[in-house]
Coordinates of C-alpha atoms in Angstrom, one line a residue:
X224 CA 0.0 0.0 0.0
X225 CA 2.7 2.6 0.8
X226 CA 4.7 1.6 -2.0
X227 CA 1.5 2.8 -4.6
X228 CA 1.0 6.2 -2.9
X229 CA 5.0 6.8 -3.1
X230 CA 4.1 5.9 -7.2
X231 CA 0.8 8.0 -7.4
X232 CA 2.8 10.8 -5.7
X233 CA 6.2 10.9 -7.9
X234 CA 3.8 10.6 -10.8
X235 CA 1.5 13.4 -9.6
X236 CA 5.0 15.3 -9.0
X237 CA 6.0 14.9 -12.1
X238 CA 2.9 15.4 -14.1
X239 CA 2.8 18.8 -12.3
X240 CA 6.5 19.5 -12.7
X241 CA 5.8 18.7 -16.9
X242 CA 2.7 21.1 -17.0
X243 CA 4.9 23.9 -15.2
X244 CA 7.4 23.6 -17.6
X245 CA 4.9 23.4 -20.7
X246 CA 3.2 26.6 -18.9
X247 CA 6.3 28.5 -19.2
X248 CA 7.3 27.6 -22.6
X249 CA 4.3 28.4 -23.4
X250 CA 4.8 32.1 -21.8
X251 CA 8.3 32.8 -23.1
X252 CA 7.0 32.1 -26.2
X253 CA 4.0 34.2 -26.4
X254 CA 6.1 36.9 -24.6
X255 CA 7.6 37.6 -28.1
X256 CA 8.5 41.5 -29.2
X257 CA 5.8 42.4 -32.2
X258 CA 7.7 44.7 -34.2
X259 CA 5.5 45.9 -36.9
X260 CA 7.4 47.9 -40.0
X261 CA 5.3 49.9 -42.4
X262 CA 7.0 52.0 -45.8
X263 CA 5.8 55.3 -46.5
X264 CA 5.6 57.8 -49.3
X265 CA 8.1 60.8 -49.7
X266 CA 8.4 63.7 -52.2
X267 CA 11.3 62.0 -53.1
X268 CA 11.1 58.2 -52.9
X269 CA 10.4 55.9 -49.9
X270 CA 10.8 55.7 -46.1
X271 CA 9.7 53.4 -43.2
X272 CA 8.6 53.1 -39.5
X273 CA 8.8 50.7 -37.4
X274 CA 6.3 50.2 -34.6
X275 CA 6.8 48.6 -31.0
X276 CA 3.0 47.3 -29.8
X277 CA 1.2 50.2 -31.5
X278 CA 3.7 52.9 -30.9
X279 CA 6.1 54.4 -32.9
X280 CA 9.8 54.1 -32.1
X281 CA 11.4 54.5 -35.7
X282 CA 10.7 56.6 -38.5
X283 CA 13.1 57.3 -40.7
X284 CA 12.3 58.8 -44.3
X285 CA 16.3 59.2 -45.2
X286 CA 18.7 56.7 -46.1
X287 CA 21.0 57.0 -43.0
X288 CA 24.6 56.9 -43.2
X289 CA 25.2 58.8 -46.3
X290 CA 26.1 62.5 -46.3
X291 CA 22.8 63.3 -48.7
X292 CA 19.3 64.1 -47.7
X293 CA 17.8 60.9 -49.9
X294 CA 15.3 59.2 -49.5
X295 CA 15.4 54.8 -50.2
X296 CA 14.7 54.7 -54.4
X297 CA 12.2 51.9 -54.0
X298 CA 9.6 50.6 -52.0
X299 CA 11.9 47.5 -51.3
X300 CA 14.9 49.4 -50.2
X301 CA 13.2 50.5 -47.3
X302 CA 11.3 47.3 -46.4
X303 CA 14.7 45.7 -46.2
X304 CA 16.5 48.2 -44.1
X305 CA 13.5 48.0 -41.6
X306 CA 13.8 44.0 -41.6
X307 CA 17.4 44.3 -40.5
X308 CA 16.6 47.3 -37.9
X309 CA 13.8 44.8 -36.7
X310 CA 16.4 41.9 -36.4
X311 CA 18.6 44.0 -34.9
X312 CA 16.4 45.2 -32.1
X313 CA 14.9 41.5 -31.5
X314 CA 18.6 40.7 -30.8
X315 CA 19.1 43.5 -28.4
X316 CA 21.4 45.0 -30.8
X317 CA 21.7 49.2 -31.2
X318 CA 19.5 49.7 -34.3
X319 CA 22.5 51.5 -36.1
X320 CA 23.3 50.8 -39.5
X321 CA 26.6 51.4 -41.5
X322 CA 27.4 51.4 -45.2
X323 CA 28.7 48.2 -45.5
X324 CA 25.3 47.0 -44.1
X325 CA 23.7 49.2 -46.8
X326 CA 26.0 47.9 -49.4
X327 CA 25.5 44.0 -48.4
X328 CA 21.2 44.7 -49.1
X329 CA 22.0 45.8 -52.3
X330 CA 20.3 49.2 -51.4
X331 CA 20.8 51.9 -54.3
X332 CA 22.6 54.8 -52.9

């Protein structure tokens, strides 16, 4: 008799211990950052923001780095440079870019 409730309690134990763990997987994982990147219009070509759970935190409507005032040529241009930004802040990385960054996305300068 004692030796089933030391069974039904190490299997309670670790039935419990297995839905903890699946509970905070579960959290971690729907704990993600939502990062949500949108292109814009300028007079003079295309820009982008990037959003952090409905708020603003990027907009940039230049290509940064260079010594002009220019805006990204097209549409993809600045969808790509925001992708990287976005993987950049995901990885708690400064979202800083440099030329050779620019240069490696093909972006037309």
């Amino acid at each position: 008799m004692i030796i089933n409730i030391k069974r039904f309690f190490r299997g309670t134990i670790r039935k419990n211990l297995l839905l903890v763990i699946l509970i905070l997987q579960f959290a971690a994982c729907s704990n993600n950052q939502t990062f949500k990147t949108q292109t814009f219009r300028t007079t003079s070509g295309w820009g982008y923001t990037i959003a952090y759970k409905g708020q603003i935190i990027i907009k940039q409507s230049v290509i940064p780095v260079i010594n002009d005032s220019k805006s990204f040529a097209t549409k993809e241009d600045a969808q790509k440079l925001a992708a990287l930004v976005v993987k950049k802040l995901r990885h708690n990385i400064s979202p800083t870019v440099n030329k050779n960054e620019l240069i490696l996305l093909k972006i037309k300068l």
